[in-house]
XYZ file of N, CA, C and O in Angstrom:
840
model
N 0.845 -1.194 0.000
C 0.000 0.000 0.000
C 0.881 1.244 0.000
O 1.781 1.384 0.815
N 0.657 2.152 -0.916
C 1.461 3.356 -1.003
C 1.076 4.350 0.086
O -0.086 4.440 0.481
N 2.073 5.088 0.551
C 1.813 6.100 1.576
C 1.084 7.282 0.953
O 1.268 7.601 -0.225
N 0.219 7.957 1.715
C -0.434 9.166 1.212
C 0.596 10.196 0.779
O 1.631 10.370 1.422
N 0.314 10.897 -0.296
C 1.278 11.848 -0.847
C 1.582 12.987 0.121
O 2.648 13.590 0.054
N 0.663 13.295 1.044
C 0.912 14.408 1.958
C 1.984 14.073 2.986
O 2.440 14.945 3.728
N 2.401 12.802 3.051
C 3.487 12.423 3.951
C 4.849 12.486 3.267
O 5.873 12.308 3.906
N 4.852 12.725 1.977
C 6.097 12.832 1.248
C 6.650 14.251 1.342
O 5.914 15.219 1.471
N 7.965 14.343 1.295
C 8.648 15.620 1.328
C 9.538 15.721 0.094
O 9.962 14.719 -0.473
N 9.829 16.945 -0.285
C 10.701 17.202 -1.420
C 11.910 18.005 -0.936
O 11.753 19.011 -0.227
N 13.111 17.539 -1.302
C 14.345 18.182 -0.870
C 15.225 18.472 -2.077
O 15.392 17.609 -2.938
N 15.800 19.647 -2.111
C 16.766 20.008 -3.139
C 18.140 19.505 -2.688
O 18.629 19.902 -1.624
N 18.764 18.647 -3.476
C 20.049 18.065 -3.090
C 21.120 19.136 -2.863
O 22.028 18.950 -2.050
N 21.002 20.276 -3.552
C 22.002 21.325 -3.408
C 21.927 21.987 -2.031
O 22.900 22.609 -1.591
N 20.807 21.852 -1.365
C 20.611 22.530 -0.080
C 20.575 21.562 1.099
O 20.479 21.993 2.249
N 20.660 20.272 0.819
C 20.491 19.263 1.870
C 21.808 18.563 2.194
O 22.751 18.548 1.389
N 21.865 17.993 3.384
C 22.896 17.016 3.734
C 22.298 15.660 3.413
O 21.290 15.268 3.999
N 22.865 14.951 2.465
C 22.306 13.661 2.097
C 23.413 12.601 2.091
O 24.585 12.904 1.913
N 22.999 11.366 2.331
C 23.953 10.255 2.376
C 23.283 9.024 1.790
O 22.075 8.833 1.900
N 24.090 8.191 1.146
C 23.602 6.920 0.592
C 24.334 5.738 1.179
O 23.796 4.640 1.245
N 25.570 5.947 1.571
C 26.406 4.873 2.104
C 27.049 5.363 3.401
O 26.776 6.473 3.874
N 27.925 4.542 3.951
C 28.616 4.921 5.182
C 29.893 5.711 4.914
O 30.579 6.105 5.850
N 30.204 5.940 3.651
C 31.406 6.698 3.304
C 31.058 8.177 3.138
O 29.893 8.567 3.152
N 32.059 8.993 2.975
C 31.831 10.409 2.769
C 31.700 11.175 4.075
O 31.685 10.606 5.173
N 31.574 12.484 3.964
C 31.577 13.368 5.124
C 30.475 13.034 6.119
O 30.676 13.121 7.337
N 29.307 12.644 5.610
C 28.169 12.405 6.493
C 27.708 10.947 6.483
O 26.582 10.644 6.862
N 28.593 10.058 6.073
C 28.245 8.642 6.065
C 27.923 8.088 7.444
O 27.189 7.107 7.576
N 28.463 8.730 8.488
C 28.201 8.261 9.853
C 26.748 8.413 10.254
O 26.299 7.804 11.236
N 25.978 9.209 9.513
C 24.551 9.346 9.802
C 23.774 8.091 9.443
O 22.663 7.880 9.931
N 24.355 7.258 8.609
C 23.706 6.012 8.216
C 23.612 5.057 9.393
O 24.508 4.979 10.229
N 22.512 4.317 9.437
C 22.355 3.284 10.466
C 23.406 2.185 10.319
O 23.685 1.458 11.265
N 23.945 2.059 9.122
C 24.928 1.026 8.839
C 26.345 1.431 9.230
O 27.272 0.632 9.116
N 26.526 2.664 9.672
C 27.870 3.158 9.964
C 28.534 2.359 11.075
O 27.954 2.185 12.153
N 29.747 1.860 10.842
C 30.474 1.129 11.882
C 31.108 2.097 12.884
O 31.074 3.316 12.699
N 31.676 1.542 13.941
C 32.450 2.323 14.917
C 31.605 3.266 15.753
O 32.115 4.256 16.287
N 30.303 2.968 15.879
C 29.446 3.704 16.801
C 28.681 2.689 17.651
O 27.457 2.574 17.576
N 29.398 1.931 18.473
C 28.759 0.844 19.234
C 27.879 1.362 20.365
O 28.017 2.498 20.830
N 26.978 0.508 20.789
C 26.044 0.788 21.882
C 26.169 -0.343 22.889
O 26.290 -1.508 22.502
N 26.158 -0.021 24.169
C 26.190 -1.059 25.200
C 24.870 -1.082 25.952
O 24.439 -0.077 26.513
N 24.233 -2.253 25.938
C 22.975 -2.456 26.647
C 23.069 -3.746 27.445
O 23.449 -4.779 26.905
N 22.718 -3.679 28.728
C 22.675 -4.872 29.561
C 23.978 -5.665 29.505
O 23.995 -6.892 29.452
N 25.089 -4.952 29.460
C 26.392 -5.596 29.444
C 26.809 -6.165 28.106
O 27.832 -6.836 28.009
N 26.028 -5.886 27.049
C 26.315 -6.435 25.721
C 26.712 -5.306 24.778
O 26.040 -4.266 24.727
N 27.788 -5.507 24.059
C 28.204 -4.535 23.048
C 27.456 -4.805 21.755
O 27.548 -5.902 21.185
N 26.725 -3.816 21.281
C 25.967 -3.921 20.038
C 26.694 -3.065 19.000
O 26.831 -1.851 19.184
N 27.191 -3.671 17.924
C 28.108 -2.955 17.021
C 27.518 -1.720 16.347
O 28.228 -0.742 16.146
N 26.244 -1.782 15.960
C 25.659 -0.665 15.211
C 24.205 -0.455 15.597
O 23.534 -1.353 16.121
N 23.707 0.742 15.286
C 22.290 1.040 15.494
C 21.411 0.130 14.634
O 20.304 -0.235 15.032
N 21.897 -0.258 13.459
C 21.126 -1.150 12.582
C 20.916 -2.508 13.232
O 19.808 -3.063 13.182
N 21.951 -3.061 13.849
C 21.817 -4.360 14.507
C 20.798 -4.281 15.645
O 19.975 -5.184 15.825
N 20.838 -3.196 16.420
C 19.878 -3.028 17.506
C 18.461 -2.893 16.961
O 17.528 -3.526 17.462
N 18.297 -2.098 15.915
C 16.975 -1.915 15.313
C 16.400 -3.236 14.824
O 15.237 -3.562 15.093
N 17.195 -4.021 14.107
C 16.703 -5.302 13.590
C 16.369 -6.260 14.731
O 15.377 -6.993 14.671
N 17.178 -6.263 15.790
C 16.904 -7.145 16.932
C 15.591 -6.795 17.608
O 14.897 -7.678 18.126
N 15.241 -5.517 17.575
C 14.013 -5.075 18.247
C 12.737 -5.548 17.549
O 11.644 -5.427 18.109
N 12.873 -6.109 16.353
C 11.713 -6.716 15.691
C 11.175 -7.915 16.476
O 10.005 -8.275 16.359
N 12.047 -8.533 17.272
C 11.741 -9.853 17.825
C 11.828 -9.860 19.357
O 12.681 -10.547 19.929
N 10.964 -9.125 20.050
C 11.070 -9.039 21.510
C 10.883 -10.377 22.214
O 11.375 -10.557 23.331
N 10.192 -11.316 21.562
C 9.926 -12.607 22.189
C 10.875 -13.712 21.718
O 10.666 -14.891 22.030
N 11.909 -13.319 20.975
C 12.867 -14.295 20.448
C 14.287 -13.879 20.828
O 15.072 -13.423 19.981
N 14.661 -14.024 22.094
C 15.994 -13.572 22.515
C 17.140 -14.264 21.787
O 18.188 -13.641 21.553
N 16.965 -15.523 21.407
C 18.025 -16.209 20.672
C 18.243 -15.587 19.297
O 19.385 -15.487 18.814
N 17.157 -15.177 18.656
C 17.258 -14.502 17.362
C 17.907 -13.132 17.543
O 18.747 -12.717 16.730
N 17.555 -12.441 18.605
C 18.173 -11.146 18.881
C 19.689 -11.282 19.025
O 20.447 -10.491 18.474
N 20.110 -12.300 19.752
C 21.549 -12.514 19.931
C 22.229 -12.873 18.613
O 23.349 -12.424 18.338
N 21.566 -13.682 17.807
C 22.113 -14.037 16.501
C 22.344 -12.793 15.656
O 23.397 -12.642 15.016
N 21.383 -11.893 15.657
C 21.487 -10.664 14.870
C 22.612 -9.780 15.403
O 23.455 -9.286 14.648
N 22.646 -9.590 16.692
C 23.625 -8.694 17.303
C 25.043 -9.240 17.203
O 26.022 -8.487 17.143
N 25.172 -10.557 17.139
C 26.503 -11.176 17.061
C 27.130 -11.113 15.667
O 28.294 -11.495 15.499
N 26.390 -10.644 14.676
C 26.921 -10.604 13.319
C 28.041 -9.574 13.203
O 28.008 -8.528 13.846
N 29.029 -9.854 12.373
C 30.198 -8.968 12.282
C 29.949 -7.651 11.552
O 30.754 -6.731 11.656
N 28.864 -7.573 10.799
C 28.589 -6.335 10.063
C 27.094 -6.010 10.136
O 26.266 -6.903 10.329
N 26.728 -4.742 9.970
C 25.314 -4.373 9.997
C 24.515 -5.000 8.860
O 23.339 -5.326 9.028
N 25.151 -5.192 7.709
C 24.430 -5.796 6.593
C 24.108 -7.258 6.868
O 22.994 -7.721 6.581
N 25.045 -7.994 7.436
C 24.744 -9.392 7.754
C 23.724 -9.471 8.883
O 22.905 -10.396 8.913
N 23.724 -8.515 9.803
C 22.699 -8.471 10.847
C 21.322 -8.305 10.223
O 20.360 -8.992 10.596
N 21.230 -7.414 9.259
C 19.959 -7.196 8.572
C 19.537 -8.433 7.789
O 18.366 -8.833 7.809
N 20.483 -9.053 7.107
C 20.172 -10.233 6.313
C 19.729 -11.397 7.202
O 18.820 -12.145 6.852
N 20.379 -11.575 8.352
C 19.995 -12.645 9.270
C 18.560 -12.469 9.755
O 17.838 -13.451 9.972
N 18.145 -11.222 9.925
C 16.788 -10.970 10.423
C 15.716 -11.397 9.426
O 14.592 -11.718 9.817
N 16.055 -11.419 8.133
C 15.046 -11.692 7.116
C 14.457 -13.097 7.231
O 13.303 -13.323 6.899
N 15.248 -14.029 7.714
C 14.777 -15.398 7.866
C 13.621 -15.497 8.852
O 12.785 -16.411 8.769
N 13.547 -14.540 9.766
C 12.561 -14.592 10.842
C 11.498 -13.503 10.710
O 10.710 -13.293 11.645
N 11.438 -12.827 9.574
C 10.535 -11.692 9.427
C 9.068 -12.057 9.667
O 8.277 -11.213 10.085
N 8.697 -13.315 9.403
C 7.309 -13.712 9.633
C 6.962 -13.764 11.120
O 5.797 -13.909 11.489
N 7.990 -13.595 11.966
C 7.764 -13.606 13.414
C 8.049 -12.226 14.024
O 8.177 -12.078 15.234
N 8.117 -11.225 13.154
C 8.250 -9.841 13.611
C 7.052 -9.464 14.474
O 5.920 -9.908 14.209
N 7.256 -8.657 15.496
C 6.149 -8.242 16.355
C 5.015 -7.674 15.502
O 5.247 -6.944 14.523
N 3.784 -7.987 15.885
C 2.626 -7.719 15.038
C 2.361 -6.232 14.828
O 1.748 -5.842 13.832
N 2.819 -5.390 15.740
C 2.576 -3.949 15.618
C 3.799 -3.209 15.085
O 3.942 -2.000 15.305
N 4.661 -3.904 14.371
C 5.930 -3.327 13.941
C 5.750 -2.038 13.144
O 6.456 -1.049 13.377
N 4.823 -2.033 12.196
C 4.640 -0.829 11.382
C 4.226 0.362 12.239
O 4.547 1.508 11.908
N 3.550 0.093 13.326
C 3.103 1.162 14.218
C 4.241 1.689 15.088
O 4.309 2.899 15.357
N 5.139 0.807 15.523
C 6.168 1.222 16.495
C 7.548 1.442 15.876
O 8.448 1.962 16.549
N 7.746 1.068 14.613
C 9.110 1.042 14.078
C 9.790 2.414 14.060
O 11.006 2.503 14.258
N 9.023 3.483 13.832
C 9.655 4.806 13.850
C 10.136 5.160 15.250
O 11.220 5.735 15.420
N 9.368 4.809 16.270
C 9.790 5.062 17.638
C 10.959 4.171 18.032
O 11.827 4.579 18.810
N 10.985 2.936 17.518
C 12.133 2.066 17.770
C 13.390 2.683 17.150
O 14.458 2.716 17.774
N 13.262 3.187 15.930
C 14.404 3.838 15.295
C 14.833 5.062 16.079
O 16.036 5.308 16.269
N 13.870 5.837 16.553
C 14.196 6.997 17.377
C 15.012 6.572 18.601
O 15.995 7.196 18.972
N 14.590 5.480 19.242
C 15.287 4.967 20.426
C 16.722 4.571 20.063
O 17.667 4.905 20.769
N 16.874 3.870 18.941
C 18.200 3.407 18.524
C 19.132 4.573 18.211
O 20.323 4.548 18.558
N 18.609 5.598 17.564
C 19.430 6.760 17.238
C 19.863 7.499 18.496
O 21.000 7.980 18.596
N 18.969 7.584 19.464
C 19.323 8.236 20.720
C 20.392 7.445 21.474
O 21.310 8.021 22.061
N 20.266 6.135 21.437
C 21.290 5.306 22.073
C 22.630 5.463 21.357
O 23.693 5.495 21.990
N 22.591 5.570 20.036
C 23.819 5.782 19.267
C 24.494 7.074 19.690
O 25.726 7.120 19.880
N 23.713 8.131 19.845
C 24.278 9.397 20.287
C 24.763 9.305 21.728
O 25.859 9.772 22.055
N 23.970 8.693 22.585
C 24.309 8.621 24.011
C 25.659 7.959 24.243
O 26.429 8.361 25.111
N 25.977 6.957 23.439
C 27.213 6.204 23.627
C 28.367 6.693 22.756
O 29.475 6.166 22.850
N 28.081 7.669 21.919
C 29.123 8.228 21.050
C 28.925 9.749 20.991
O 28.896 10.342 19.910
N 28.770 10.330 22.164
C 28.294 11.708 22.278
C 29.155 12.695 21.498
O 28.637 13.478 20.694
N 30.441 12.685 21.718
C 31.298 13.681 21.078
C 31.416 13.457 19.576
O 31.258 14.385 18.778
N 31.671 12.214 19.180
C 31.885 11.932 17.754
C 30.614 12.092 16.938
O 30.596 12.773 15.905
N 29.539 11.444 17.393
C 28.299 11.518 16.622
C 27.661 12.897 16.752
O 27.104 13.435 15.784
N 27.747 13.470 17.945
C 27.200 14.807 18.134
C 27.894 15.837 17.251
O 27.249 16.742 16.706
N 29.204 15.696 17.085
C 29.947 16.624 16.225
C 29.480 16.517 14.776
O 29.371 17.538 14.067
N 29.189 15.321 14.329
C 28.697 15.133 12.959
C 27.316 15.759 12.802
O 27.037 16.430 11.808
N 26.441 15.558 13.782
C 25.127 16.205 13.738
C 25.277 17.721 13.699
O 24.580 18.412 12.943
N 26.194 18.241 14.498
C 26.401 19.690 14.556
C 26.863 20.237 13.210
O 26.455 21.331 12.787
N 27.698 19.473 12.508
C 28.238 19.936 11.219
C 27.164 20.046 10.136
O 27.408 20.668 9.097
N 26.019 19.445 10.339
C 24.955 19.546 9.334
C 24.290 20.914 9.346
O 23.500 21.224 8.452
N 24.608 21.731 10.352
C 24.039 23.074 10.420
C 22.535 23.048 10.569
O 21.983 22.294 11.375
N 21.864 23.852 9.772
C 20.396 23.872 9.761
C 19.840 23.232 8.492
O 18.642 23.346 8.210
N 20.698 22.551 7.750
C 20.260 21.976 6.489
C 19.396 20.730 6.710
O 19.579 20.010 7.709
N 18.470 20.452 5.820
C 17.717 19.205 5.904
C 18.663 18.009 5.794
O 19.642 18.055 5.043
N 18.388 16.969 6.557
C 19.153 15.721 6.484
C 18.299 14.693 5.751
O 17.138 14.477 6.118
N 18.872 14.070 4.735
C 18.096 13.153 3.893
C 18.906 11.883 3.636
O 20.092 11.965 3.271
N 18.266 10.739 3.812
C 18.870 9.494 3.341
C 18.428 9.292 1.897
O 17.237 9.104 1.619
N 19.374 9.346 0.980
C 19.061 9.130 -0.426
C 18.985 7.635 -0.695
O 19.893 6.878 -0.352
N 17.894 7.196 -1.297
C 17.715 5.773 -1.598
C 16.957 5.616 -2.904
O 15.987 6.335 -3.159
N 17.396 4.673 -3.711
C 16.682 4.398 -4.962
C 15.510 3.452 -4.745
O 14.693 3.258 -5.641
N 15.420 2.842 -3.545
C 14.399 1.830 -3.297
C 13.416 2.184 -2.182
O 12.273 1.746 -2.212
N 13.865 2.944 -1.203
C 13.085 3.122 0.019
C 12.699 4.581 0.202
O 13.535 5.416 0.546
N 11.420 4.899 -0.034
C 10.970 6.267 0.188
C 10.190 6.399 1.492
O 9.485 7.395 1.702
N 10.312 5.393 2.379
C 9.795 5.549 3.738
C 10.910 6.109 4.625
O 10.828 7.220 5.119
N 11.995 5.341 4.801
C 13.110 5.825 5.617
C 13.872 6.925 4.891
O 14.433 7.827 5.523
N 13.912 6.862 3.584
C 14.684 7.820 2.804
C 13.847 8.558 1.786
O 12.619 8.694 1.916
N 14.521 9.070 0.755
C 13.862 9.786 -0.334
C 14.558 9.408 -1.633
O 15.783 9.246 -1.672
N 13.770 9.267 -2.687
C 14.303 8.806 -3.968
C 14.757 9.970 -4.839
O 14.087 11.011 -4.914
N 15.910 9.810 -5.498
C 16.406 10.878 -6.379
C 15.553 10.998 -7.641
O 15.107 9.998 -8.207
N 15.355 12.237 -8.069
C 14.597 12.533 -9.279
C 15.526 13.153 -10.320
O 16.607 13.654 -9.997
N 15.083 13.135 -11.560
C 15.907 13.677 -12.642
C 16.158 15.172 -12.497
O 17.137 15.701 -13.030
N 15.287 15.867 -11.780
C 15.421 17.324 -11.636
C 16.268 17.735 -10.430
O 16.309 18.911 -10.054
N 16.945 16.764 -9.798
C 17.820 17.092 -8.685
C 17.150 17.105 -7.328
O 17.778 17.451 -6.317
N 15.881 16.708 -7.284
C 15.170 16.652 -6.015
C 15.245 15.247 -5.430
O 15.456 14.260 -6.141
N 15.061 15.169 -4.134
C 14.886 13.907 -3.421
C 13.475 13.912 -2.845
O 13.109 14.844 -2.113
N 12.695 12.892 -3.154
C 11.293 12.880 -2.737
C 10.983 11.595 -1.988
O 11.256 10.491 -2.466
N 10.415 11.734 -0.817
C 10.031 10.581 -0.009
C 9.597 11.021 1.381
O 9.595 12.211 1.706
N 9.263 10.056 2.221
C 8.902 10.387 3.598
C 10.126 10.752 4.431
O 10.024 11.519 5.380
N 11.276 10.167 4.102
C 12.545 10.530 4.746
C 12.438 10.464 6.272
O 12.898 11.367 6.981
N 11.845 9.402 6.778
C 11.648 9.291 8.223
C 12.980 9.259 8.971
O 13.137 9.898 10.016
N 13.971 8.536 8.448
C 15.273 8.498 9.113
C 15.899 9.886 9.162
O 16.394 10.332 10.207
N 15.885 10.588 8.043
C 16.454 11.927 8.010
C 15.752 12.870 8.971
O 16.389 13.683 9.652
N 14.452 12.762 9.064
C 13.687 13.648 9.946
C 13.925 13.312 11.419
O 13.980 14.209 12.261
N 14.101 12.037 11.713
C 14.466 11.662 13.080
C 15.850 12.195 13.438
O 16.097 12.609 14.579
N 16.757 12.188 12.483
C 18.092 12.737 12.725
C 18.036 14.246 12.938
O 18.764 14.789 13.784
N 17.180 14.933 12.202
C 17.020 16.369 12.412
C 16.444 16.651 13.796
O 16.865 17.599 14.476
N 15.500 15.846 14.205
C 14.935 15.961 15.543
C 16.014 15.737 16.603
O 16.118 16.481 17.585
N 16.836 14.709 16.394
C 17.912 14.401 17.337
C 18.945 15.525 17.372
O 19.488 15.849 18.437
N 19.207 16.119 16.232
C 20.138 17.249 16.171
C 19.697 18.381 17.097
O 20.518 18.957 17.819
N 18.417 18.667 17.101
C 17.910 19.718 17.974
C 18.007 19.319 19.442
O 18.330 20.146 20.301
N 17.728 18.057 19.742
C 17.853 17.599 21.128
C 19.302 17.657 21.590
O 19.586 18.006 22.741
N 20.207 17.312 20.712
C 21.634 17.374 21.049
C 22.034 18.812 21.386
O 22.742 19.060 22.375
N 21.578 19.750 20.589
C 21.917 21.146 20.838
C 21.279 21.660 22.121
O 21.894 22.423 22.872
N 20.055 21.252 22.379
C 19.373 21.683 23.597
C 20.008 21.068 24.847
O 20.001 21.677 25.914
N 20.530 19.850 24.695
C 21.069 19.136 25.851
C 22.325 19.780 26.394
O 22.550 19.839 27.603
N 23.173 20.293 25.499
C 24.414 20.904 25.930
C 25.263 19.947 26.743
O 25.344 18.752 26.472
N 25.883 20.456 27.777
C 26.781 19.641 28.599
C 26.035 18.648 29.482
O 26.630 17.719 30.020
N 24.713 18.811 29.632
C 23.941 17.905 30.491
C 23.698 16.547 29.826
O 23.384 15.570 30.498
N 23.811 16.517 28.504
C 23.590 15.276 27.751
C 22.242 14.643 28.093
O 22.125 13.426 28.246
N 21.238 15.456 28.222
C 19.899 14.986 28.607
C 19.071 14.723 27.355
O 18.500 15.642 26.769
N 19.030 13.468 26.932
C 18.310 13.078 25.719
C 17.040 12.334 26.112
O 17.054 11.443 26.961
N 15.934 12.677 25.495
C 14.660 12.021 25.794
C 14.508 10.741 24.971
O 14.892 10.699 23.812
N 13.903 9.758 25.574
C 13.665 8.474 24.905
C 12.170 8.202 24.824
O 11.436 8.488 25.778
N 11.702 7.650 23.717
C 10.276 7.323 23.607
C 9.915 6.103 24.443
O 10.754 5.237 24.702
N 8.676 6.031 24.854
C 8.152 4.861 25.553
C 7.557 3.905 24.523
O 6.709 4.310 23.716
N 8.004 2.661 24.535
C 7.572 1.674 23.542
C 7.009 0.458 24.277
O 7.683 -0.089 25.162
N 5.804 0.018 23.953
C 5.232 -1.143 24.639
C 5.949 -2.436 24.290
O 6.454 -2.595 23.174
N 6.020 -3.344 25.260
C 6.596 -4.676 25.057
C 7.954 -4.577 24.379
O 8.223 -5.199 23.358
N 8.825 -3.782 24.963
C 10.134 -3.475 24.386
C 11.173 -4.293 25.146
O 11.636 -3.908 26.217
N 11.543 -5.439 24.586
C 12.383 -6.402 25.288
C 13.675 -6.676 24.522
O 13.688 -6.727 23.292
N 14.739 -6.879 25.299
C 16.003 -7.339 24.736
C 16.509 -8.466 25.617
O 16.666 -8.291 26.836
N 16.722 -9.625 25.011
C 17.186 -10.807 25.746
C 16.248 -11.154 26.902
O 16.676 -11.592 27.972
N 14.942 -10.925 26.684
C 13.942 -11.285 27.675
C 13.732 -10.284 28.781
O 12.900 -10.503 29.669
N 14.449 -9.170 28.761
C 14.307 -8.152 29.797
C 13.788 -6.862 29.183
O 14.069 -6.542 28.034
N 13.036 -6.101 29.975
C 12.497 -4.829 29.498
C 13.625 -3.881 29.139
O 14.558 -3.676 29.919
N 13.539 -3.329 27.959
C 14.554 -2.402 27.476
C 14.087 -0.993 27.805
O 13.171 -0.455 27.184
N 14.701 -0.404 28.802
C 14.326 0.922 29.269
C 15.532 1.843 29.220
O 16.659 1.411 28.973
N 15.303 3.108 29.494
C 16.416 4.056 29.494
C 17.484 3.649 30.495
O 18.668 3.868 30.286
N 17.045 3.039 31.585
C 18.010 2.612 32.598
C 18.882 1.455 32.125
O 19.879 1.108 32.758
N 18.507 0.839 30.987
C 19.299 -0.258 30.453
C 20.632 0.229 29.889
O 21.593 -0.531 29.794
N 20.682 1.499 29.486
C 21.921 2.053 28.974
C 22.921 2.183 30.113
O 22.550 2.513 31.237
N 24.166 1.931 29.820
C 25.172 1.882 30.873
C 25.723 3.255 31.229
O 26.909 3.508 31.255
N 24.822 4.180 31.436
C 25.082 5.462 32.070
C 23.716 6.043 32.404
O 22.711 5.662 31.827
N 23.643 6.975 33.331
C 22.354 7.493 33.762
C 21.809 8.458 32.732
O 22.486 9.362 32.265
N 20.540 8.273 32.371
C 19.885 9.120 31.379
C 18.766 9.914 32.027
O 18.217 9.525 33.049
N 18.380 11.007 31.414
C 17.295 11.815 31.944
C 15.953 11.213 31.594
O 15.817 10.432 30.664
N 14.931 11.600 32.325
C 13.585 11.120 32.082
C 12.909 12.031 31.066
O 13.397 13.096 30.737
N 11.730 11.611 30.585
C 10.963 12.446 29.672
C 10.616 11.742 28.395
O 11.173 12.041 27.355
N 9.662 10.765 28.409
C 9.310 10.016 27.206
C 8.645 10.894 26.159
O 8.035 11.913 26.474
N 8.774 10.478 24.903
C 8.142 11.182 23.804
C 6.988 10.360 23.250
O 6.895 9.158 23.452
N 6.138 11.039 22.538
C 5.020 10.358 21.893
C 5.504 9.741 20.582
O 6.656 9.883 20.190
N 4.590 9.082 19.875
C 4.940 8.436 18.619
C 5.348 9.480 17.581
O 5.075 10.676 17.730
N 5.979 9.028 16.520
C 6.560 9.938 15.537
C 5.504 10.826 14.913
O 4.461 10.364 14.460
N 5.753 12.126 14.897
C 4.857 13.097 14.324
C 5.348 13.453 12.927
O 6.377 14.105 12.773
N 4.608 13.026 11.892
C 5.058 13.231 10.526
C 5.099 14.705 10.144
O 5.765 15.095 9.224
N 4.378 15.531 10.880
C 4.363 16.938 10.534
C 5.388 17.756 11.276
O 5.481 18.971 11.119
N 6.201 17.109 12.104
C 7.099 17.838 13.008
C 8.410 18.207 12.342
O 8.753 19.370 12.212
N 9.182 17.209 11.954
C 10.486 17.489 11.345
C 10.344 17.500 9.846
O 9.815 16.567 9.270
N 10.802 18.526 9.211
C 10.620 18.654 7.771
C 11.849 18.222 7.005
O 11.806 18.106 5.809
């Protein structure tokens, strides 16, 4: 089913920060970017992508471990495909908030490095350029525009503002997600291996970040 056109955005590539791969000046904005590990419940999770894919399966801790143990984010994603028929039933409803959670954890555990990259984007729109996915990203057009829902890019823009507001306090808000489990335990802000501030957010607002 195609998304309503009013949820699509149009971006001029000349005015945007856009990325397609993990290389280049802003490749670290990609979920696939290596060297931005997250620690949860004593476990090192190599990338935000591995954590996101594991969160599909709150009732399958063995599958979560299989995904997280993969040496690369792409193999983590590929391993998850075998079990997609057992993805949590409300995935389409919660996936944007799960991604928001993963991005915040990525920043929380890589504050200086990832925060500096977010800061370098200035006030420009952030866009994931994709030829296939106009939900998380936006598709390139012949006229130099990128068109899509760009949910990942908009979540990154939202995070950029939170990073700037947080300053030295590093107070990042995390969304509340129902039945949010990792390895059979509730995945909460306190699961991160440093103290985080309180303040849950509501579900993703498509009209908020442009």
